[in-house]
């Protein structure tokens, strides 16, 4: 049960009593919260077929609603809107049943889906950069939202662990350690258990190698050749590759761990290479590939927005298989392994065309229908100049530096006494990590994912306005109120709510708004809807806290206010969980 559905049922019943069964009642939360809680625009829609003026119709229906003590007031306004305000007692009485339920009143109308979600997308051997924050954080949140509403979701990190960068790394390692057994064609037996370099060295190796490829033709040719040899199964290269992939994955896992990002699958581009070659043969055989300037392509036709799409290259003119083809083979693998209802891709919006090509190709070759493949693109993180964010020296900031920046900013605020006044020096150290990371994630998630946003280190950790710390602060306040009053977060049917102040009523209505809000976030795959809600809920709570003192109130009011605090904490905990935010006990 939830409030929205209860109102919908009551309005449908009133339409029925007025002689209109199964009418579209068009009930929604009011456009004018100053005059009503809910409105129904159904009479307007019905007027034509009913051959009655909408206001007359609306009045008839309103009469039935007025007879129900569930509503405090029911009015007919404008051309025939029905405006309804719920009685305070009705709001108070349904609190336990709705807000102590598993999902605080959320009910799913359609069937649960099975989803594979492709997010993260880090590249082995390379440092994760600012661009990797969004995919990880947004993807994780979308995964959690889908699970909340009941979907089965499998998250796949889709490692960039194949292709030319791998050959470049091998080539640079070969220059540094020419006598290592990986490069000795006469080597027999095992290869060394460990690579001759550290994880830190590895991160320097790739940029050097890729730099050399641009300036040194020989090196570039060698890197190409080494890529080919690796892909053909050269045993020494494979052994070396496995080692540096493992080092890299360990590094990536550590970062994702700090960010609270978890994957079910650690598959990569390399997982589908065998399948890919077979697929290419099959596509050639079936006549799906067209020769175009020495390359094998799949013709595309129009894109979603009506532009002509260039054909998708499957095999390049030099014989190498394309990056997009890897994605195509990955679709095949996912379909075989999981038979999902949808596959989501949480990827930089600048790659939308490449993925659209993959989706169209998948449809065309009868692999998996296009309408089940969803590109969930995101915009860039920009600097103050509104161009993609750069470090002072002009480089691309690393993900680690971004996290450090946020954590340091939080610590600085704690040391300056702007937050965490009562924390010990030790607590400041540990809690600034939680607050900094949550602030960073919230600052990213609160933006409509499709838009770019400006990274503002100062605003990020502010305790005023729409920030992570503002949300956390409200929750910490709730925890501390309960603690001071010797209360646990436990709620029982005996915990009654009494609404005696407008702030209590607004808070209650906001809490009841969760089901609709979650549905919107889910339908659009948009975590910022949850951020908006959390912000408004935190504001409502702060007004309530200010206007409705607990100490000094009579016993029943005191109990009710503590109960409201518990419900708010419960809802906020579930919603911060959907964003993947960690909440400290104090700050
Ligand atoms: N590794 C890629 C990059 O860093 C992102 C991978 C996107 N996912 C995919 N299935 N193509 O740009």
XYZ file of N, CA, C and O in Angstrom, residues 290-376:
348
model
N 29.867 -6.307 -45.882
C 30.066 -5.739 -47.217
C 31.503 -5.233 -47.303
O 31.996 -4.614 -46.353
N 32.165 -5.503 -48.407
C 33.534 -5.002 -48.580
C 33.479 -3.534 -48.957
O 32.753 -3.147 -49.875
N 34.211 -2.726 -48.218
C 34.172 -1.285 -48.444
C 35.593 -0.767 -48.268
O 36.089 -0.677 -47.148
N 36.267 -0.471 -49.397
C 37.629 0.064 -49.325
C 38.568 -0.869 -48.565
O 39.391 -0.424 -47.760
N 38.417 -2.158 -48.794
C 39.301 -3.117 -48.131
C 38.846 -3.518 -46.747
O 39.401 -4.427 -46.139
N 37.835 -2.842 -46.218
C 37.335 -3.188 -44.871
C 36.016 -3.934 -45.005
O 35.297 -3.773 -45.993
N 35.708 -4.764 -44.005
C 34.401 -5.412 -43.968
C 33.484 -4.598 -43.064
O 33.841 -4.358 -41.894
N 32.374 -4.182 -43.598
C 31.479 -3.316 -42.812
C 30.040 -3.849 -42.815
O 29.673 -4.682 -43.648
N 29.267 -3.342 -41.844
C 27.818 -3.579 -41.851
C 27.169 -2.228 -42.172
O 27.383 -1.266 -41.434
N 26.418 -2.144 -43.272
C 25.768 -0.865 -43.607
C 24.728 -0.511 -42.544
O 24.159 -1.392 -41.908
N 24.519 0.795 -42.320
C 23.716 1.222 -41.186
C 22.367 1.831 -41.517
O 21.383 1.564 -40.885
N 22.308 2.739 -42.456
C 21.069 3.489 -42.658
C 21.000 4.667 -41.707
O 22.016 5.247 -41.351
N 19.770 4.988 -41.252
C 19.560 6.203 -40.447
C 19.783 5.931 -38.958
O 19.503 4.858 -38.454
N 20.239 6.975 -38.266
C 20.336 6.886 -36.816
C 18.995 7.273 -36.214
O 18.086 7.693 -36.913
N 18.889 7.137 -34.864
C 17.637 7.441 -34.162
C 17.136 8.849 -34.473
O 15.956 9.089 -34.603
N 18.094 9.797 -34.570
C 17.646 11.167 -34.813
C 17.653 11.542 -36.298
O 17.699 12.715 -36.652
N 17.642 10.517 -37.133
C 17.409 10.775 -38.553
C 18.640 11.045 -39.401
O 18.530 11.167 -40.613
N 19.812 11.139 -38.774
C 21.038 11.363 -39.569
C 21.488 10.053 -40.202
O 21.198 8.974 -39.690
N 22.232 10.193 -41.304
C 22.816 8.996 -41.899
C 23.969 8.535 -41.025
O 24.817 9.333 -40.641
N 23.983 7.256 -40.708
C 25.091 6.731 -39.903
C 26.117 6.116 -40.838
O 25.748 5.394 -41.770
N 27.406 6.361 -40.597
C 28.417 5.669 -41.400
C 28.342 4.167 -41.122
O 27.904 3.761 -40.055
N 28.746 3.341 -42.093
C 28.693 1.894 -41.862
C 29.586 1.505 -40.682
O 30.559 2.180 -40.390
N 29.214 0.437 -40.005
C 30.036 -0.005 -38.889
C 31.138 -0.932 -39.403
O 30.870 -1.946 -40.048
N 32.374 -0.543 -39.092
C 33.505 -1.367 -39.525
C 33.649 -2.565 -38.594
O 33.652 -2.402 -37.375
N 33.700 -3.744 -39.172
C 33.880 -4.960 -38.372
C 35.331 -5.429 -38.464
O 35.969 -5.697 -37.457
N 35.834 -5.516 -39.707
C 37.253 -5.847 -39.898
C 37.893 -4.696 -40.667
O 37.421 -4.328 -41.746
N 38.942 -4.118 -40.083
C 39.601 -2.967 -40.731
C 40.387 -3.436 -41.962
O 40.641 -4.629 -42.123
N 40.797 -2.467 -42.783
C 41.468 -2.856 -44.029
C 42.807 -3.540 -43.757
O 43.302 -4.297 -44.576
N 43.392 -3.327 -42.549
C 44.655 -4.031 -42.243
C 44.402 -5.417 -41.640
O 45.323 -6.088 -41.181
N 43.139 -5.818 -41.604
C 42.832 -7.163 -41.123
C 42.485 -7.234 -39.646
O 42.017 -8.268 -39.165
N 42.719 -6.134 -38.920
C 42.428 -6.158 -37.481
C 40.923 -6.009 -37.260
O 40.240 -5.328 -38.013
N 40.443 -6.679 -36.222
C 39.022 -6.608 -35.899
C 38.767 -5.318 -35.120
O 39.595 -4.897 -34.307
N 37.653 -4.661 -35.367
C 37.411 -3.340 -34.773
C 36.956 -3.430 -33.322
O 36.544 -4.487 -32.843
N 36.993 -2.281 -32.670
C 36.561 -2.176 -31.279
C 35.058 -2.453 -31.174
O 34.596 -3.143 -30.267
N 34.321 -1.928 -32.125
C 32.867 -2.132 -32.124
C 32.504 -3.601 -32.262
O 31.527 -4.069 -31.666
N 33.304 -4.321 -33.037
C 33.035 -5.751 -33.217
C 33.176 -6.481 -31.885
O 32.460 -7.443 -31.611
N 34.098 -6.005 -31.043
C 34.256 -6.598 -29.714
C 32.963 -6.424 -28.919
O 32.495 -7.330 -28.238
N 32.369 -5.235 -29.036
C 31.108 -4.999 -28.349
C 30.000 -5.910 -28.874
O 29.159 -6.379 -28.117
N 30.046 -6.145 -30.159
C 29.042 -7.020 -30.771
C 29.190 -8.449 -30.235
O 28.208 -9.102 -29.868
N 30.421 -8.910 -30.180
C 30.660 -10.255 -29.658
C 30.299 -10.322 -28.171
O 29.858 -11.362 -27.677
N 30.469 -9.208 -27.475
C 30.120 -9.182 -26.052
C 28.596 -9.284 -25.876
O 28.118 -9.902 -24.929
N 27.858 -8.682 -26.792
C 26.393 -8.842 -26.753
C 26.075 -10.330 -26.862
O 25.282 -10.873 -26.084
N 26.724 -10.973 -27.807
C 26.463 -12.401 -28.016
C 26.756 -13.203 -26.746
O 25.963 -14.041 -26.321
N 27.878 -12.894 -26.125
C 28.260 -13.612 -24.903
C 27.214 -13.403 -23.801
O 26.799 -14.346 -23.121
N 26.782 -12.172 -23.655
C 25.815 -11.867 -22.589
C 24.470 -12.538 -22.845
O 23.802 -13.001 -21.920
N 24.091 -12.575 -24.099
C 22.818 -13.207 -24.436
C 22.908 -14.700 -24.147
O 22.013 -15.291 -23.539
N 24.009 -15.312 -24.538
C 24.171 -16.740 -24.305
C 24.234 -17.063 -22.824
O 23.643 -18.018 -22.353
N 24.966 -16.243 -22.094
C 25.200 -16.561 -20.694
C 24.000 -16.240 -19.806
O 23.717 -16.951 -18.856
N 23.311 -15.128 -20.112
C 22.272 -14.652 -19.178
C 20.883 -14.523 -19.793
O 19.921 -14.353 -19.069
N 20.771 -14.520 -21.078
C 19.500 -14.267 -21.737
C 18.751 -13.089 -21.090
O 17.623 -13.235 -20.616
N 19.368 -11.917 -21.034
C 18.764 -10.789 -20.315
C 17.614 -10.148 -21.093
O 17.507 -10.326 -22.306
N 16.761 -9.412 -20.352
C 15.685 -8.643 -20.995
C 16.224 -7.328 -21.552
O 15.627 -6.740 -22.445
N 17.299 -6.847 -20.942
C 17.911 -5.596 -21.413
C 19.421 -5.656 -21.172
O 19.867 -6.299 -20.230
N 20.153 -4.903 -21.979
C 21.556 -4.645 -21.678
C 21.723 -3.130 -21.651
O 21.328 -2.437 -22.593
N 22.263 -2.624 -20.550
C 22.488 -1.187 -20.396
C 23.969 -0.882 -20.601
O 24.833 -1.663 -20.184
N 24.239 0.278 -21.171
C 25.628 0.745 -21.328
C 25.739 2.126 -20.705
O 25.094 3.061 -21.176
N 26.537 2.241 -19.662
C 26.723 3.543 -19.028
C 28.070 4.085 -19.501
O 29.127 3.719 -18.985
N 28.014 4.908 -20.533
C 29.217 5.306 -21.267
C 29.148 6.797 -21.582
O 28.062 7.354 -21.762
N 30.289 7.419 -21.680
C 30.419 8.815 -22.108
C 29.559 9.072 -23.355
O 29.653 8.337 -24.345
N 28.751 10.126 -23.275
C 27.820 10.422 -24.378
C 28.551 10.619 -25.708
O 27.960 10.434 -26.771
N 29.838 10.968 -25.636
C 30.580 11.169 -26.886
C 30.777 9.868 -27.658
O 31.167 9.885 -28.815
N 30.517 8.747 -26.975
C 30.632 7.459 -27.687
C 29.278 6.953 -28.173
O 29.149 5.793 -28.567
N 28.274 7.825 -28.162
C 26.914 7.349 -28.471
C 26.800 6.807 -29.897
O 26.109 5.826 -30.133
N 27.488 7.445 -30.846
C 27.354 6.986 -32.219
C 27.949 5.584 -32.387
O 27.351 4.714 -33.016
N 29.115 5.384 -31.786
C 29.763 4.073 -31.908
C 28.844 2.972 -31.364
O 28.717 1.898 -31.956
N 28.201 3.282 -30.238
C 27.330 2.259 -29.656
C 26.038 2.103 -30.457
O 25.507 0.999 -30.573
N 25.570 3.199 -31.018
C 24.351 3.072 -31.830
C 24.623 2.157 -33.022
O 23.779 1.341 -33.408
N 25.826 2.277 -33.561
C 26.200 1.374 -34.669
C 26.151 -0.088 -34.219
O 25.654 -0.945 -34.927
N 26.684 -0.324 -33.013
C 26.678 -1.692 -32.489
C 25.240 -2.185 -32.328
O 24.910 -3.319 -32.695
N 24.367 -1.313 -31.809
C 22.980 -1.716 -31.552
C 22.265 -2.046 -32.871
O 21.564 -3.045 -32.982
N 22.468 -1.180 -33.856
C 21.811 -1.411 -35.145
C 22.347 -2.696 -35.773
O 21.588 -3.524 -36.280
N 23.669 -2.864 -35.683
C 24.286 -4.073 -36.246
C 23.721 -5.319 -35.569
O 23.367 -6.293 -36.236
N 23.613 -5.262 -34.255
C 23.114 -6.409 -33.498
C 21.715 -6.791 -33.962
O 21.386 -7.968 -34.123
N 20.909 -5.780 -34.191
C 19.541 -5.982 -34.666
C 19.554 -6.589 -36.058
O 18.894 -7.588 -36.331
N 20.365 -5.983 -36.923
C 20.406 -6.399 -38.331
C 20.850 -7.839 -38.512
O 20.332 -8.549 -39.356
N 21.822 -8.247 -37.719
C 22.338 -9.606 -37.901
C 21.531 -10.612 -37.079
O 21.879 -11.794 -37.011
N 20.465 -10.114 -36.434
C 19.576 -11.008 -35.699
C 20.174 -11.535 -34.407
O 19.797 -12.596 -33.919
N 21.105 -10.770 -33.843
C 21.770 -11.217 -32.625
C 20.908 -10.928 -31.404
O 20.652 -11.802 -30.567
N 20.453 -9.691 -31.288
C 19.698 -9.246 -30.108
C 19.003 -7.959 -30.516
O 19.632 -7.086 -31.109
N 17.702 -7.818 -30.212
C 16.961 -6.665 -30.744
C 17.452 -5.332 -30.183
O 17.781 -5.218 -28.995
N 17.454 -4.350 -31.044
C 17.953 -3.018 -30.726
C 17.217 -2.379 -29.554
O 17.807 -1.676 -28.748
N 15.898 -2.645 -29.465
C 15.127 -1.961 -28.412
C 15.425 -2.496 -27.022
O 14.952 -1.960 -26.025
N 16.204 -3.548 -26.929
C 16.587 -4.056 -25.611
C 17.955 -3.539 -25.184
O 18.421 -3.802 -24.081
N 18.614 -2.846 -26.115
C 19.942 -2.302 -25.825
C 19.784 -0.826 -25.494
O 19.248 -0.065 -26.293
N 20.195 -0.431 -24.323
C 19.993 0.967 -23.916
C 21.328 1.658 -23.695
O 22.136 1.207 -22.886
N 21.516 2.757 -24.405
C 22.719 3.566 -24.198
C 22.393 4.626 -23.155
O 21.590 5.510 -23.396
N 22.998 4.507 -21.990
C 22.747 5.483 -20.929
C 23.965 6.404 -20.859
O 24.901 6.173 -20.102
